[in-house]
Amino acid sequence: GRAEFSDGSGLVAPGIRFDELPRIDAILLSHNHYDHLDTPTLRKLYSNYQPAIFCPLNVAALLRKCGYTTVYELDWWQAVEWNGTRIVCTPAQHFSARGMFDRDKMLWCGWLVESEQGPIYFAGDTGYGAHFEELVKRCGKPRAALLPIGAYRPIWFMGPVHMSPDDALRAHKELGAEISVAIHHGTF
């Protein structure tokens, strides 16, 4: 069955209640769509944990309005060292917008987190594309990949910016990750 909020809205409850979250030291933000950048949630996260936040180009000003003081704004293939890890902003095949007149004014991205335990790749929202092969060429194979599956139908319209299950399987194979986890599945 599908977990629903008691108000009957059909919305799926979070996997972990906010007050049960472990300490959050950093947030990796992929783009500015409302389902990824919810300002009330980000304000609450900052109030409770004061984490660093990593974002693609032109998103930092919005995050500073939410109270964030440690903001790393990166372009594709830029990297920063943070707490013993190297964090790389990676390309994605998507778009950005929060309103009718700001389409593609802010960048979108994925993230590669390199640590002693091995690299972990968070693809963000993305369609299938050459950026997976480019990631392996530049950074090597990730130990784990978090690959989005969702909002891919109709494929002729949504396929360029969202992966289907078949696309995610192709990406997994192309990345050569030891393990991949489907994310964003069943959400919109």
PDB file of C-alpha atoms in Angstrom:
ATOM      1  CA  GLY A   1       0.000   0.000   0.000  1.00  0.00           C
ATOM      2  CA  ARG A   2       0.777   3.638  -0.265  1.00  0.00           C
ATOM      3  CA  ALA A   3       1.329   5.717   2.878  1.00  0.00           C
ATOM      4  CA  GLU A   4      -0.847   8.804   2.859  1.00  0.00           C
ATOM      5  CA  PHE A   5      -1.121  11.834   5.074  1.00  0.00           C
ATOM      6  CA  SER A   6      -4.170  11.804   7.314  1.00  0.00           C
ATOM      7  CA  ASP A   7      -5.711  14.697   5.386  1.00  0.00           C
ATOM      8  CA  GLY A   8      -6.382  12.345   2.443  1.00  0.00           C
ATOM      9  CA  SER A   9      -4.280  14.464   0.077  1.00  0.00           C
ATOM     10  CA  GLY A  10      -2.614  11.417  -1.446  1.00  0.00           C
ATOM     11  CA  LEU A  11       0.797  12.857  -0.690  1.00  0.00           C
ATOM     12  CA  VAL A  12       3.351  10.275   0.364  1.00  0.00           C
ATOM     13  CA  ALA A  13       4.797  10.851   3.823  1.00  0.00           C
ATOM     14  CA  PRO A  14       8.574  11.293   4.101  1.00  0.00           C
ATOM     15  CA  GLY A  15      10.601   8.160   4.782  1.00  0.00           C
ATOM     16  CA  ILE A  16      11.935   9.753   7.983  1.00  0.00           C
ATOM     17  CA  ARG A  17      10.074  12.297  10.083  1.00  0.00           C
ATOM     18  CA  PHE A  18      11.864  15.637  10.363  1.00  0.00           C
ATOM     19  CA  ASP A  19      12.364  15.328  14.128  1.00  0.00           C
ATOM     20  CA  GLU A  20      13.979  11.891  13.639  1.00  0.00           C
ATOM     21  CA  LEU A  21      16.655  13.036  11.167  1.00  0.00           C
ATOM     22  CA  PRO A  22      20.274  12.424  12.150  1.00  0.00           C
ATOM     23  CA  ARG A  23      22.626  15.422  12.350  1.00  0.00           C
ATOM     24  CA  ILE A  24      22.931  17.048   8.917  1.00  0.00           C
ATOM     25  CA  ASP A  25      26.335  18.567   8.147  1.00  0.00           C
ATOM     26  CA  ALA A  26      25.893  19.240   4.424  1.00  0.00           C
ATOM     27  CA  ILE A  27      23.206  19.489   1.780  1.00  0.00           C
ATOM     28  CA  LEU A  28      23.780  18.806  -1.925  1.00  0.00           C
ATOM     29  CA  LEU A  29      21.215  20.730  -3.952  1.00  0.00           C
ATOM     30  CA  SER A  30      20.790  19.722  -7.599  1.00  0.00           C
ATOM     31  CA  HIS A  31      18.533  22.467  -8.933  1.00  0.00           C
ATOM     32  CA  ASN A  32      15.867  24.991  -8.082  1.00  0.00           C
ATOM     33  CA  HIS A  33      12.626  23.129  -8.840  1.00  0.00           C
ATOM     34  CA  TYR A  34      10.197  23.270  -5.936  1.00  0.00           C
ATOM     35  CA  ASP A  35      10.388  19.534  -5.284  1.00  0.00           C
ATOM     36  CA  HIS A  36      14.147  19.897  -4.723  1.00  0.00           C
ATOM     37  CA  LEU A  37      14.441  23.382  -3.257  1.00  0.00           C
ATOM     38  CA  ASP A  38      11.650  23.875  -0.738  1.00  0.00           C
ATOM     39  CA  THR A  39      12.477  27.086   1.133  1.00  0.00           C
ATOM     40  CA  PRO A  40      10.466  26.317   4.324  1.00  0.00           C
ATOM     41  CA  THR A  41      12.257  22.968   4.668  1.00  0.00           C
ATOM     42  CA  LEU A  42      15.652  24.511   3.956  1.00  0.00           C
ATOM     43  CA  ARG A  43      15.005  27.221   6.574  1.00  0.00           C
ATOM     44  CA  LYS A  44      14.087  24.576   9.143  1.00  0.00           C
ATOM     45  CA  LEU A  45      17.160  22.498   8.280  1.00  0.00           C
ATOM     46  CA  TYR A  46      19.376  25.559   8.717  1.00  0.00           C
ATOM     47  CA  SER A  47      17.717  26.500  11.997  1.00  0.00           C
ATOM     48  CA  ASN A  48      18.231  22.997  13.413  1.00  0.00           C
ATOM     49  CA  TYR A  49      21.667  22.073  12.024  1.00  0.00           C
ATOM     50  CA  GLN A  50      23.444  25.049  10.330  1.00  0.00           C
ATOM     51  CA  PRO A  51      24.770  22.771   7.553  1.00  0.00           C
ATOM     52  CA  ALA A  52      26.964  23.777   4.663  1.00  0.00           C
ATOM     53  CA  ILE A  53      25.075  23.755   1.385  1.00  0.00           C
ATOM     54  CA  PHE A  54      26.382  23.027  -2.103  1.00  0.00           C
ATOM     55  CA  CYS A  55      24.511  24.372  -5.113  1.00  0.00           C
ATOM     56  CA  PRO A  56      24.901  25.007  -8.833  1.00  0.00           C
ATOM     57  CA  LEU A  57      25.549  28.483 -10.265  1.00  0.00           C
ATOM     58  CA  ASN A  58      23.125  31.325  -9.528  1.00  0.00           C
ATOM     59  CA  VAL A  59      21.328  29.526  -6.666  1.00  0.00           C
ATOM     60  CA  ALA A  60      23.393  30.895  -3.744  1.00  0.00           C
ATOM     61  CA  ALA A  61      21.466  34.171  -3.380  1.00  0.00           C
ATOM     62  CA  LEU A  62      18.206  32.279  -2.821  1.00  0.00           C
ATOM     63  CA  LEU A  63      19.881  30.043  -0.219  1.00  0.00           C
ATOM     64  CA  ARG A  64      21.341  33.025   1.626  1.00  0.00           C
ATOM     65  CA  LYS A  65      17.786  34.409   1.856  1.00  0.00           C
ATOM     66  CA  CYS A  66      16.949  31.139   3.659  1.00  0.00           C
ATOM     67  CA  GLY A  67      19.666  31.925   6.218  1.00  0.00           C
ATOM     68  CA  TYR A  68      22.565  29.841   4.893  1.00  0.00           C
ATOM     69  CA  THR A  69      26.000  31.275   5.578  1.00  0.00           C
ATOM     70  CA  THR A  70      28.251  28.454   4.328  1.00  0.00           C
ATOM     71  CA  VAL A  71      27.281  28.219   0.676  1.00  0.00           C
ATOM     72  CA  TYR A  72      29.418  26.649  -2.051  1.00  0.00           C
ATOM     73  CA  GLU A  73      28.201  27.646  -5.511  1.00  0.00           C
ATOM     74  CA  LEU A  74      29.870  25.683  -8.297  1.00  0.00           C
ATOM     75  CA  ASP A  75      29.819  25.310 -12.052  1.00  0.00           C
ATOM     76  CA  TRP A  76      29.994  21.949 -13.817  1.00  0.00           C
ATOM     77  CA  TRP A  77      33.319  20.192 -13.126  1.00  0.00           C
ATOM     78  CA  GLN A  78      34.323  22.628 -10.405  1.00  0.00           C
ATOM     79  CA  ALA A  79      35.306  20.953  -7.137  1.00  0.00           C
ATOM     80  CA  VAL A  80      35.826  21.974  -3.521  1.00  0.00           C
ATOM     81  CA  GLU A  81      37.519  20.258  -0.594  1.00  0.00           C
ATOM     82  CA  TRP A  82      35.238  20.072   2.428  1.00  0.00           C
ATOM     83  CA  ASN A  83      35.781  18.142   5.680  1.00  0.00           C
ATOM     84  CA  GLY A  84      38.117  15.585   4.141  1.00  0.00           C
ATOM     85  CA  THR A  85      36.015  15.049   1.034  1.00  0.00           C
ATOM     86  CA  ARG A  86      36.238  16.372  -2.477  1.00  0.00           C
ATOM     87  CA  ILE A  87      32.862  17.455  -3.831  1.00  0.00           C
ATOM     88  CA  VAL A  88      32.547  17.807  -7.604  1.00  0.00           C
ATOM     89  CA  CYS A  89      29.672  19.547  -9.375  1.00  0.00           C
ATOM     90  CA  THR A  90      28.775  17.346 -12.355  1.00  0.00           C
ATOM     91  CA  PRO A  91      26.687  17.962 -15.475  1.00  0.00           C
ATOM     92  CA  ALA A  92      23.099  16.790 -15.722  1.00  0.00           C
ATOM     93  CA  GLN A  93      20.612  16.864 -18.581  1.00  0.00           C
ATOM     94  CA  HIS A  94      17.738  18.837 -17.097  1.00  0.00           C
ATOM     95  CA  PHE A  95      16.576  22.465 -16.717  1.00  0.00           C
ATOM     96  CA  SER A  96      15.722  24.990 -14.035  1.00  0.00           C
ATOM     97  CA  ALA A  97      12.760  27.242 -13.255  1.00  0.00           C
ATOM     98  CA  ARG A  98      10.781  28.460 -10.272  1.00  0.00           C
ATOM     99  CA  GLY A  99       8.378  30.638 -12.243  1.00  0.00           C
ATOM    100  CA  MET A 100       7.276  31.489 -15.764  1.00  0.00           C
ATOM    101  CA  PHE A 101      10.086  33.923 -16.531  1.00  0.00           C
ATOM    102  CA  ASP A 102      13.238  32.378 -15.046  1.00  0.00           C
ATOM    103  CA  ARG A 103      13.709  29.205 -17.087  1.00  0.00           C
ATOM    104  CA  ASP A 104      17.393  28.193 -17.165  1.00  0.00           C
ATOM    105  CA  LYS A 105      18.542  31.300 -15.258  1.00  0.00           C
ATOM    106  CA  MET A 106      20.034  28.990 -12.609  1.00  0.00           C
ATOM    107  CA  LEU A 107      22.197  25.951 -13.311  1.00  0.00           C
ATOM    108  CA  TRP A 108      21.247  22.316 -12.528  1.00  0.00           C
ATOM    109  CA  CYS A 109      23.703  19.572 -11.687  1.00  0.00           C
ATOM    110  CA  GLY A 110      24.625  16.280 -10.080  1.00  0.00           C
ATOM    111  CA  TRP A 111      27.327  15.727  -7.458  1.00  0.00           C
ATOM    112  CA  LEU A 112      30.250  13.380  -6.992  1.00  0.00           C
ATOM    113  CA  VAL A 113      31.436  13.017  -3.397  1.00  0.00           C
ATOM    114  CA  GLU A 114      34.935  11.550  -3.192  1.00  0.00           C
ATOM    115  CA  SER A 115      36.113  10.254   0.182  1.00  0.00           C
ATOM    116  CA  GLU A 116      38.289   7.506   1.620  1.00  0.00           C
ATOM    117  CA  GLN A 117      35.316   5.124   1.366  1.00  0.00           C
ATOM    118  CA  GLY A 118      35.122   5.669  -2.397  1.00  0.00           C
ATOM    119  CA  PRO A 119      33.199   8.006  -4.709  1.00  0.00           C
ATOM    120  CA  ILE A 120      29.436   8.335  -4.491  1.00  0.00           C
ATOM    121  CA  TYR A 121      27.565   9.872  -7.404  1.00  0.00           C
ATOM    122  CA  PHE A 122      24.242  11.696  -6.953  1.00  0.00           C
ATOM    123  CA  ALA A 123      22.905  12.326 -10.469  1.00  0.00           C
ATOM    124  CA  GLY A 124      20.300  14.950  -9.453  1.00  0.00           C
ATOM    125  CA  ASP A 125      17.357  15.146 -11.857  1.00  0.00           C
ATOM    126  CA  THR A 126      18.600  14.159 -15.285  1.00  0.00           C
ATOM    127  CA  GLY A 127      17.770  12.529 -18.540  1.00  0.00           C
ATOM    128  CA  TYR A 128      20.058   9.882 -19.973  1.00  0.00           C
ATOM    129  CA  GLY A 129      23.020  11.362 -21.841  1.00  0.00           C
ATOM    130  CA  ALA A 130      26.722  11.527 -22.603  1.00  0.00           C
ATOM    131  CA  HIS A 131      27.455  13.076 -19.187  1.00  0.00           C
ATOM    132  CA  PHE A 132      27.634   9.601 -17.601  1.00  0.00           C
ATOM    133  CA  GLU A 133      30.460   8.533 -19.917  1.00  0.00           C
ATOM    134  CA  GLU A 134      32.180  11.891 -19.344  1.00  0.00           C
ATOM    135  CA  LEU A 135      31.993  11.413 -15.563  1.00  0.00           C
ATOM    136  CA  VAL A 136      33.771   8.051 -15.800  1.00  0.00           C
ATOM    137  CA  LYS A 137      36.437   9.508 -18.127  1.00  0.00           C
ATOM    138  CA  ARG A 138      37.139  12.441 -15.800  1.00  0.00           C
ATOM    139  CA  CYS A 139      36.636  10.909 -12.352  1.00  0.00           C
ATOM    140  CA  GLY A 140      36.590   7.132 -12.678  1.00  0.00           C
ATOM    141  CA  LYS A 141      33.817   4.728 -11.752  1.00  0.00           C
ATOM    142  CA  PRO A 142      31.759   5.582  -8.672  1.00  0.00           C
ATOM    143  CA  ARG A 143      31.395   3.043  -5.879  1.00  0.00           C
ATOM    144  CA  ALA A 144      27.697   3.906  -5.642  1.00  0.00           C
ATOM    145  CA  ALA A 145      25.312   5.857  -7.873  1.00  0.00           C
ATOM    146  CA  LEU A 146      22.003   7.468  -6.902  1.00  0.00           C
ATOM    147  CA  LEU A 147      20.014   7.547 -10.135  1.00  0.00           C
ATOM    148  CA  PRO A 148      16.652   9.267 -10.584  1.00  0.00           C
ATOM    149  CA  ILE A 149      13.702   7.505 -12.146  1.00  0.00           C
ATOM    150  CA  GLY A 150      10.546   9.497 -12.463  1.00  0.00           C
ATOM    151  CA  ALA A 151       8.235  11.723 -14.496  1.00  0.00           C
ATOM    152  CA  TYR A 152       9.510  10.165 -17.732  1.00  0.00           C
ATOM    153  CA  ARG A 153       6.162   9.730 -19.512  1.00  0.00           C
ATOM    154  CA  PRO A 154       5.313  10.572 -22.168  1.00  0.00           C
ATOM    155  CA  ILE A 155       8.857   9.650 -23.172  1.00  0.00           C
ATOM    156  CA  TRP A 156       8.824  11.856 -26.287  1.00  0.00           C
ATOM    157  CA  PHE A 157       8.297  14.885 -24.020  1.00  0.00           C
ATOM    158  CA  MET A 158       9.858  14.007 -20.648  1.00  0.00           C
ATOM    159  CA  GLY A 159      12.585  11.586 -21.769  1.00  0.00           C
ATOM    160  CA  PRO A 160      15.205  14.251 -22.467  1.00  0.00           C
ATOM    161  CA  VAL A 161      15.077  15.542 -18.846  1.00  0.00           C
ATOM    162  CA  HIS A 162      14.074  12.452 -16.792  1.00  0.00           C
ATOM    163  CA  MET A 163      15.256   8.848 -16.899  1.00  0.00           C
ATOM    164  CA  SER A 164      13.045   5.826 -17.332  1.00  0.00           C
ATOM    165  CA  PRO A 165      13.885   2.569 -15.542  1.00  0.00           C
ATOM    166  CA  ASP A 166      15.604   1.363 -18.745  1.00  0.00           C
ATOM    167  CA  ASP A 167      17.623   4.602 -18.946  1.00  0.00           C
ATOM    168  CA  ALA A 168      18.723   4.221 -15.314  1.00  0.00           C
ATOM    169  CA  LEU A 169      19.841   0.655 -15.985  1.00  0.00           C
ATOM    170  CA  ARG A 170      21.873   1.852 -18.992  1.00  0.00           C
ATOM    171  CA  ALA A 171      23.389   4.631 -16.861  1.00  0.00           C
ATOM    172  CA  HIS A 172      24.278   2.123 -14.121  1.00  0.00           C
ATOM    173  CA  LYS A 173      26.090  -0.077 -16.632  1.00  0.00           C
ATOM    174  CA  GLU A 174      27.852   2.875 -18.273  1.00  0.00           C
ATOM    175  CA  LEU A 175      28.977   4.257 -14.909  1.00  0.00           C
ATOM    176  CA  GLY A 176      30.269   0.869 -13.815  1.00  0.00           C
ATOM    177  CA  ALA A 177      29.054   1.539 -10.265  1.00  0.00           C
ATOM    178  CA  GLU A 178      29.260  -1.323  -7.779  1.00  0.00           C
ATOM    179  CA  ILE A 179      25.714  -0.492  -6.712  1.00  0.00           C
ATOM    180  CA  SER A 180      23.042   1.914  -7.901  1.00  0.00           C
ATOM    181  CA  VAL A 181      19.974   3.054  -6.013  1.00  0.00           C
ATOM    182  CA  ALA A 182      16.840   4.343  -7.719  1.00  0.00           C
ATOM    183  CA  ILE A 183      15.788   7.711  -6.306  1.00  0.00           C
ATOM    184  CA  HIS A 184      12.942  10.138  -7.069  1.00  0.00           C
ATOM    185  CA  HIS A 185      10.849   7.133  -8.151  1.00  0.00           C
ATOM    186  CA  GLY A 186       7.092   7.586  -7.887  1.00  0.00           C
ATOM    187  CA  THR A 187       7.371  11.293  -7.115  1.00  0.00           C
ATOM    188  CA  PHE A 188       6.560  14.405  -9.109  1.00  0.00           C
TER     189      PHE A 188
END
